[in-house]
Amino acid sequence: QPRQFHLGMFEIGRPLGKGKFGRVYLARERSSGFICALKVLYKSELQHGSGVEKQVRREVEIQSNLRHPNILKMYGHFHDSKRVFLILEFAGRGELYKHLRKESRFPEWKAAQYVAQMASALRYLHRKHVIHRDIKPENILVGIHGELKISDFGWSVHAPNHRRTTLCGTLDYLPPEMVRPHGSGNDNSYDEKVDLWSLGVLTYEFLVGEAPFEDTMVMTHRRIARADMTIPSFVSPEARDLIKKLLVLDPTKRLPLDAVQQHPWIIKHCVKGERATNRDKAKGGE
Ligand SMILES: CC[C@@H](NC(=O)c1cc2[nH]nc(NC(=O)c3ccc(N4CCN(C)CC4)cc3)c2s1)c1ccccc1
């Protein structure tokens, strides 16, 4: 049922952003007027046989089959002689990390709602045995209603996995089992629980405004391997409790996603309790 797409079907609008490989543009499908985001990747930059080309194939294969309100949809893809085009959902409020930089850090109610949405998306991914592996503010977009959308599945894989492509970019979000060198008492294979660690790092960064292990490259490695972080005193005890239950060295001891969604800090800020609902009713609630 996937229709054949080609570039002539789209009116290209303003550039929306750019990633390591390629750019993304606002686009409108001519016949339907449907607004989307068109990600353009240059084949020349996806060196043949390197990890990147495989990553793009995996991104298409994985993201095309996902349907969740907090995961950016991929409607289709096509290519011409020089470029690969990914037709993506348009996220109307842009990149989460820009909001975080502008606000420096999020209030606890907003951070808790964002963490609940991420936990919901990750539960969906893990039920499909997909590990994202690159959960960080730079890969999260914000929809027109303020909801989070995980994007950029270039690093996602099917669990369990044995990493082959060398990591590059920030180490901040990587769990101990992924930063430890090969064969140091572990076969550097890992599973979905890497995303639990990243969710802990994300929670910390939402509340504090910087990543917990941010340091020089060498020190970041060491601090991650020891889960060596300090949580500032302005972070509430409930939020501190959740962070400490996710940033655990032993992957099997990290709080599972269903327990994250039931955590007191999440319940306190997300579930419209009896009281809140009654308050709405009293006010002739909408
Ligand atoms: C996450 C990086 C990744 N990006 C995507 O895939 C992307 C996919 C996708 N869908 N919708 C987007 N929306 C925006 O980028 C956007 C940016 C600014 C906006 N403004 C709203 C009004 N505000 C006042 C100013 C800002 C609105 C939407 C993006 S980015 C990527 C990876 C590789 C190559 C290109 C892009």
Coordinates of C-alpha atoms and ligand atoms in Angstrom, one line a residue:
Q1 CA 0.0 0.0 0.0
P2 CA 2.9 2.5 0.3
R3 CA 2.5 4.8 -2.6
Q4 CA 5.5 5.7 -4.8
F5 CA 6.9 9.1 -3.8
H6 CA 9.1 11.5 -5.8
L7 CA 10.4 15.0 -5.3
G8 CA 8.0 16.6 -7.8
M9 CA 5.2 15.7 -5.4
F10 CA 6.4 18.3 -2.9
E11 CA 6.7 22.0 -2.5
I12 CA 9.8 22.6 -0.5
G13 CA 9.6 25.3 2.2
R14 CA 12.2 26.7 4.7
P15 CA 15.0 24.7 6.1
L16 CA 14.0 23.4 9.6
G17 CA 17.3 22.1 10.8
K18 CA 20.3 20.0 10.1
G19 CA 21.9 16.9 11.5
K20 CA 25.3 15.3 11.0
F21 CA 24.3 14.0 7.6
G22 CA 21.9 16.2 5.6
R23 CA 19.2 18.8 6.3
V24 CA 15.5 18.8 6.9
Y25 CA 13.0 21.1 5.2
L26 CA 9.3 22.0 5.7
A27 CA 7.4 20.5 2.8
R28 CA 3.9 20.3 1.5
E29 CA 2.6 17.4 -0.6
R30 CA 1.0 19.2 -3.6
S31 CA -2.1 17.1 -4.2
S32 CA -3.3 16.8 -0.6
G33 CA -1.7 20.0 0.9
F34 CA -0.3 17.7 3.7
I35 CA 2.5 19.4 5.6
C36 CA 5.5 17.3 6.5
A37 CA 9.2 17.5 7.0
L38 CA 11.5 16.3 4.2
K39 CA 14.9 15.0 5.4
V40 CA 17.5 15.1 2.7
L41 CA 20.6 13.0 3.0
Y42 CA 23.4 13.1 0.4
K43 CA 24.5 9.6 -0.8
S44 CA 28.0 11.0 -1.2
E45 CA 28.1 11.7 2.5
L46 CA 26.8 8.2 3.4
Q47 CA 30.1 6.5 2.4
H48 CA 29.3 3.2 0.8
G49 CA 29.9 0.2 3.1
S50 CA 30.4 2.4 6.1
G51 CA 28.1 2.2 9.1
V52 CA 26.1 5.3 8.1
E53 CA 24.5 3.8 5.0
K54 CA 23.3 0.8 7.1
Q55 CA 22.1 3.2 9.8
V56 CA 19.9 5.1 7.3
R57 CA 18.4 1.8 6.1
R58 CA 17.8 0.8 9.7
E59 CA 16.3 4.2 10.4
V60 CA 13.8 3.7 7.5
E61 CA 13.0 0.1 8.3
I62 CA 12.4 0.8 12.0
Q63 CA 10.8 4.2 12.0
S64 CA 8.4 3.4 9.1
N65 CA 6.7 0.7 11.2
L66 CA 6.2 2.7 14.4
R67 CA 3.0 4.3 15.4
H68 CA 3.0 6.2 18.7
P69 CA 2.1 9.8 19.7
N70 CA 5.5 10.4 21.1
I71 CA 7.5 8.9 18.2
L72 CA 8.0 11.0 15.1
K73 CA 6.3 9.3 12.2
M74 CA 8.0 8.4 8.9
Y75 CA 5.4 8.3 6.1
G76 CA 7.7 7.1 3.4
H77 CA 11.0 7.5 1.6
F78 CA 12.5 7.8 -1.9
H79 CA 15.8 8.6 -3.6
D80 CA 17.2 10.2 -6.7
S81 CA 20.7 9.8 -8.1
K82 CA 22.4 11.9 -5.5
R83 CA 20.1 12.0 -2.5
V84 CA 17.9 10.0 -0.1
F85 CA 14.6 11.6 1.0
L86 CA 12.8 10.7 4.2
I87 CA 9.2 11.9 4.5
L88 CA 8.7 12.7 8.2
E89 CA 6.0 14.1 10.5
F90 CA 6.3 17.8 11.0
A91 CA 6.9 18.7 14.7
G92 CA 5.5 22.2 15.0
R93 CA 7.5 23.4 18.0
G94 CA 10.9 22.3 16.9
E95 CA 13.9 20.9 18.9
L96 CA 13.5 20.2 22.6
Y97 CA 17.2 21.0 23.4
K98 CA 16.6 24.6 22.2
H99 CA 13.7 24.9 24.6
L100 CA 15.9 23.5 27.4
R101 CA 18.7 25.9 26.6
K102 CA 16.3 28.9 26.5
E103 CA 14.6 27.9 29.8
S104 CA 17.9 26.6 31.3
R105 CA 16.0 24.0 33.2
F106 CA 12.4 22.8 33.3
P107 CA 10.0 23.1 36.3
E108 CA 9.4 19.7 37.9
W109 CA 5.8 19.4 36.6
K110 CA 7.0 19.9 33.0
A111 CA 10.0 17.6 33.4
A112 CA 7.7 14.9 35.0
Q113 CA 5.2 15.1 32.1
Y114 CA 8.1 14.9 29.6
V115 CA 9.6 11.8 31.4
A116 CA 6.1 10.1 31.4
Q117 CA 5.8 10.7 27.6
M118 CA 9.3 9.3 27.0
A119 CA 8.6 6.3 29.2
S120 CA 5.4 5.6 27.2
A121 CA 7.3 5.8 23.9
L122 CA 10.2 3.6 25.2
R123 CA 7.7 1.0 26.5
Y124 CA 6.2 0.9 23.0
L125 CA 9.7 0.6 21.4
H126 CA 10.8 -2.1 23.8
R127 CA 7.6 -4.2 23.3
K128 CA 8.8 -4.2 19.6
H129 CA 12.3 -5.1 20.8
V130 CA 13.7 -1.9 19.4
I131 CA 16.4 -0.1 21.4
H132 CA 16.8 3.6 20.6
R133 CA 20.3 3.9 22.1
D134 CA 20.5 7.6 21.4
I135 CA 17.9 9.2 23.7
K136 CA 19.1 12.8 24.3
P137 CA 17.4 16.3 24.0
E138 CA 19.0 16.8 20.5
N139 CA 17.0 13.9 19.2
I140 CA 13.7 14.9 20.7
L141 CA 11.2 17.2 19.0
V142 CA 8.2 19.1 20.3
G143 CA 4.8 18.8 18.6
I144 CA 2.4 21.6 18.1
H145 CA 0.5 20.7 21.4
G146 CA 3.8 20.6 23.4
E147 CA 4.1 16.8 23.3
L148 CA 7.5 15.2 22.8
K149 CA 8.4 13.2 19.7
I150 CA 11.5 10.9 19.7
S151 CA 13.2 11.3 16.3
D152 CA 16.4 10.3 14.5
F153 CA 16.4 6.5 14.8
G154 CA 19.8 6.3 13.1
W155 CA 21.3 4.6 16.1
S156 CA 18.3 2.3 17.0
V157 CA 18.7 -1.4 16.6
H158 CA 16.8 -4.6 17.4
A159 CA 17.6 -6.0 20.8
P160 CA 19.8 -7.7 22.0
N161 CA 22.6 -6.2 20.2
H162 CA 26.4 -6.3 19.8
R163 CA 27.6 -2.9 18.7
R164 CA 29.9 -2.8 15.7
T165 CA 29.8 0.9 14.5
T166 CA 32.2 3.1 16.5
L167 CA 30.4 5.6 18.7
C168 CA 31.0 9.3 18.0
G169 CA 29.6 12.5 19.4
T170 CA 28.7 13.0 23.0
L171 CA 29.2 10.2 25.5
D172 CA 27.0 11.9 28.1
Y173 CA 24.0 9.7 27.5
L174 CA 25.8 6.3 27.1
P175 CA 25.4 3.7 29.9
P176 CA 28.4 2.0 31.5
E177 CA 27.9 -1.2 29.5
M178 CA 28.4 0.8 26.3
V179 CA 31.4 2.9 27.3
R180 CA 33.4 0.0 28.8
P181 CA 36.1 -1.1 26.3
H182 CA 35.6 -4.5 24.5
G183 CA 36.1 -7.6 26.4
S184 CA 36.6 -6.0 29.8
G185 CA 34.8 -8.8 31.5
N186 CA 31.7 -8.1 29.3
D187 CA 31.0 -9.1 25.8
N188 CA 29.8 -5.4 25.2
S189 CA 26.4 -6.8 24.2
Y190 CA 23.5 -5.0 25.8
D191 CA 19.7 -4.8 25.6
E192 CA 16.8 -2.4 26.0
K193 CA 18.0 -1.4 29.5
V194 CA 20.5 1.0 27.9
D195 CA 17.5 3.3 27.3
L196 CA 16.6 3.2 31.0
W197 CA 20.0 4.7 31.8
S198 CA 19.5 7.4 29.1
L199 CA 16.1 8.2 30.5
G200 CA 17.8 8.8 33.9
V201 CA 20.3 11.1 32.2
L202 CA 17.5 12.9 30.4
T203 CA 15.5 13.3 33.7
Y204 CA 18.6 14.8 35.4
E205 CA 19.3 17.1 32.4
F206 CA 15.6 18.3 32.3
L207 CA 15.8 19.3 36.0
V208 CA 19.4 20.5 36.3
G209 CA 20.0 21.9 32.9
E210 CA 23.2 19.9 32.3
A211 CA 24.0 16.2 32.0
P212 CA 25.0 14.4 35.2
F213 CA 28.5 13.2 33.9
E214 CA 29.4 16.2 31.8
D215 CA 33.1 16.6 31.9
T216 CA 36.2 16.1 29.8
M217 CA 36.0 13.0 27.6
V218 CA 38.2 11.0 29.9
M219 CA 36.5 12.1 33.1
T220 CA 33.0 11.5 31.5
H221 CA 34.1 7.9 30.7
R222 CA 35.2 7.4 34.3
R223 CA 32.2 9.1 35.9
I224 CA 29.8 7.1 33.9
A225 CA 31.6 3.8 34.7
R226 CA 31.2 4.6 38.4
A227 CA 27.8 6.3 38.1
D228 CA 29.6 9.2 39.8
M229 CA 27.2 12.1 39.9
T230 CA 25.8 14.6 42.4
I231 CA 22.2 15.8 42.3
P232 CA 21.8 19.5 43.3
S233 CA 19.8 20.2 46.5
F234 CA 17.1 22.1 44.5
V235 CA 15.9 18.8 43.0
S236 CA 13.0 17.4 45.0
P237 CA 13.4 14.1 47.0
E238 CA 10.9 12.3 44.7
A239 CA 12.7 13.3 41.5
R240 CA 16.1 12.5 43.1
D241 CA 14.7 9.0 44.0
L242 CA 13.7 8.3 40.4
I243 CA 17.1 9.5 39.0
K244 CA 18.9 7.3 41.4
K245 CA 16.8 4.3 40.5
L246 CA 17.6 4.7 36.8
L247 CA 21.3 5.6 36.9
V248 CA 22.3 2.2 38.3
L249 CA 25.4 0.5 37.0
D250 CA 23.8 -3.0 36.9
P251 CA 21.3 -2.9 34.0
T252 CA 19.2 -5.5 35.6
K253 CA 18.7 -3.3 38.7
R254 CA 17.4 -0.2 36.8
L255 CA 13.7 0.7 37.4
P256 CA 11.6 -0.9 34.7
L257 CA 9.4 1.5 32.5
D258 CA 6.1 0.4 34.0
A259 CA 7.5 1.2 37.5
V260 CA 8.8 4.6 36.1
Q261 CA 5.2 5.4 35.0
Q262 CA 3.9 4.5 38.5
H263 CA 6.7 6.4 40.4
P264 CA 5.3 8.9 43.0
W265 CA 7.1 11.8 41.2
I266 CA 5.4 11.0 37.9
I267 CA 2.0 10.3 39.5
K268 CA 2.2 13.6 41.5
H269 CA 2.6 15.7 38.3
C270 CA 0.9 13.7 35.6
V271 CA -2.2 11.8 36.7
K272 CA -5.2 14.1 37.0
G273 CA -6.0 12.9 40.6
E274 CA -9.5 12.8 42.1
R275 CA -8.8 16.2 43.7
A276 CA -7.7 17.8 40.4
T277 CA -10.7 16.3 38.5
N278 CA -13.0 17.5 41.3
R279 CA -11.4 20.9 41.1
D280 CA -12.1 21.0 37.4
K281 CA -15.7 20.0 38.0
A282 CA -16.1 22.6 40.7
K283 CA -14.9 25.2 38.1
G284 CA -17.3 23.8 35.5
G285 CA -14.3 22.0 34.2
E286 CA -13.7 21.8 30.4
Ligands
LIG1 C1 17.0 15.9 15.2 C2 17.9 16.1 14.0 C3 17.1 15.6 12.8 N1 15.9 16.4 12.6 C4 14.8 15.8 12.1 O1 14.9 14.7 11.6 C5 13.6 16.6 12.1 C6 12.4 16.1 11.7 C7 11.4 17.1 11.9 N2 10.0 17.2 11.8 N3 9.6 18.4 12.2 C8 10.7 19.1 12.5 N4 10.5 20.4 13.0 C9 11.5 21.4 13.1 O2 12.7 21.1 12.9 C10 11.1 22.7 13.6 C11 12.1 23.6 13.9 C12 11.8 24.9 14.4 C13 10.4 25.3 14.5 N5 10.1 26.6 15.0 C14 8.7 26.7 15.6 C15 8.4 28.2 15.9 N6 9.5 28.7 16.7 C16 9.1 30.1 17.1 C17 10.8 28.7 16.0 C18 11.2 27.3 15.7 C19 9.4 24.4 14.2 C20 9.8 23.1 13.7 C21 11.8 18.3 12.4 S1 13.5 18.3 12.6 C22 17.9 15.6 11.6 C23 18.9 14.6 11.4 C24 19.6 14.5 10.3 C25 19.5 15.5 9.3 C26 18.6 16.5 9.5 C27 17.8 16.6 10.6

